[in-house]
Amino acid sequence: MTRFRFQNRLILFVASAAFIALFGCKESGTFEAQDTAGMQWYKGNTHTHTTNSDGDSPPEYVASWYKNHGYNFLVLSDHNFLTDPAAYAYLADSSFMLIAGEEVTSGFEKKPVHVNGLNVSRLVQPQKDSTLVGTLQKNIDAIRDADGAPHINHPNFRWAFDHRALLQLKNDKLLEIYNGHPTVHNWGGGGFPGMEDVWDHLLTAGKHIYGIAVDDAHHFQGEFAANRSNPGRGWVVVRARTFSPAEIIENLEKGLFYASTGVALDDMIVEPSRVELRIRQDQDFRFTTEFMGAGGDVLLRTTENPAIYVLRGGEKYVRAKVTNSGGAFAWTQPVFVQ
Ligand SMILES: [Zn+2]
Ligand SMILES: [Zn+2]
């Protein structure tokens, strides 16, 4: 080997080592498969009040409002009160049902700790503890003990807690990222993170948690206005094979749903290396879709419909947010890369 050829090989070796160091040797994983064959979509709201706590209308009126507005399921979640769906069985049919629920309402010092229990088998008593995290955890555990699924409500209500507390919790899969009540501070501000930021913190740290949108409605009478707690503002659309409380709640906890404040999806197709969102056209509204990864980084912004993201390698998870030209959103759940 001549000295010249040796030098060439050395340069090639150093250059390729530098390339790998700079750009990384990216593993091209695949999206976790989703078994959605034969499933349909069901629209529902998991957080609403009646005269059984601080709402202004009785359960029958509230349930009828949702039924008449195209919802398929509703959880009446009164403060520390379980409304028995069987008492309103006459409202249920093949496309509408009530699911048992309760807003387990506790607190730590002056901070509200509200955790919804979905499909609980009995009334859950609010729990107290000597720490904020302990209070949250005890209420989650009490809901699980009653065979229910917990969802953590409005963390920014009275600026109660954020991702630092939420990261320490166990056995919770659902977090309100949008709540329609006027004083819950969904978007953060004044140095406090918004709910999407909080969610991204948790996902980036490796917690598998799903983001839900809810009404938390109290006011069904009188004027509907931005400063009142009216229904129809935030909901979830869940996939299921059978239209039953058990499967709807189980699939919520598997992330087989999207959350919305007004944008509808016709489908979300997850393949090993791509995600495709088919956005439902609504009048002449236009759509922008952002696919986001760890750290809340926008990996791709597109105005195409369907909106398609192809794995590049190195992603931990990918979630999408669709915004329409009226300022409404749909949030898909993260799809994790294995
Ligand atoms: Zn609450
Ligand atoms: Zn509430």
CSV table of C-alpha atoms and ligand atoms in Angstrom, one decimal, residues 47 49 79 103 216 218, ligand 2:
chain,number,residue,atom,x,y,z
A,47,HIS,CA,-67.0,15.7,32.7
A,49,HIS,CA,-72.3,18.6,36.3
A,79,HIS,CA,-68.7,16.4,43.0
A,103,GLU,CA,-65.7,14.0,40.2
A,216,ASP,CA,-66.9,20.5,32.8
A,218,HIS,CA,-72.4,23.6,34.8
B,2,ZN,ZN,-66.1,19.6,37.3
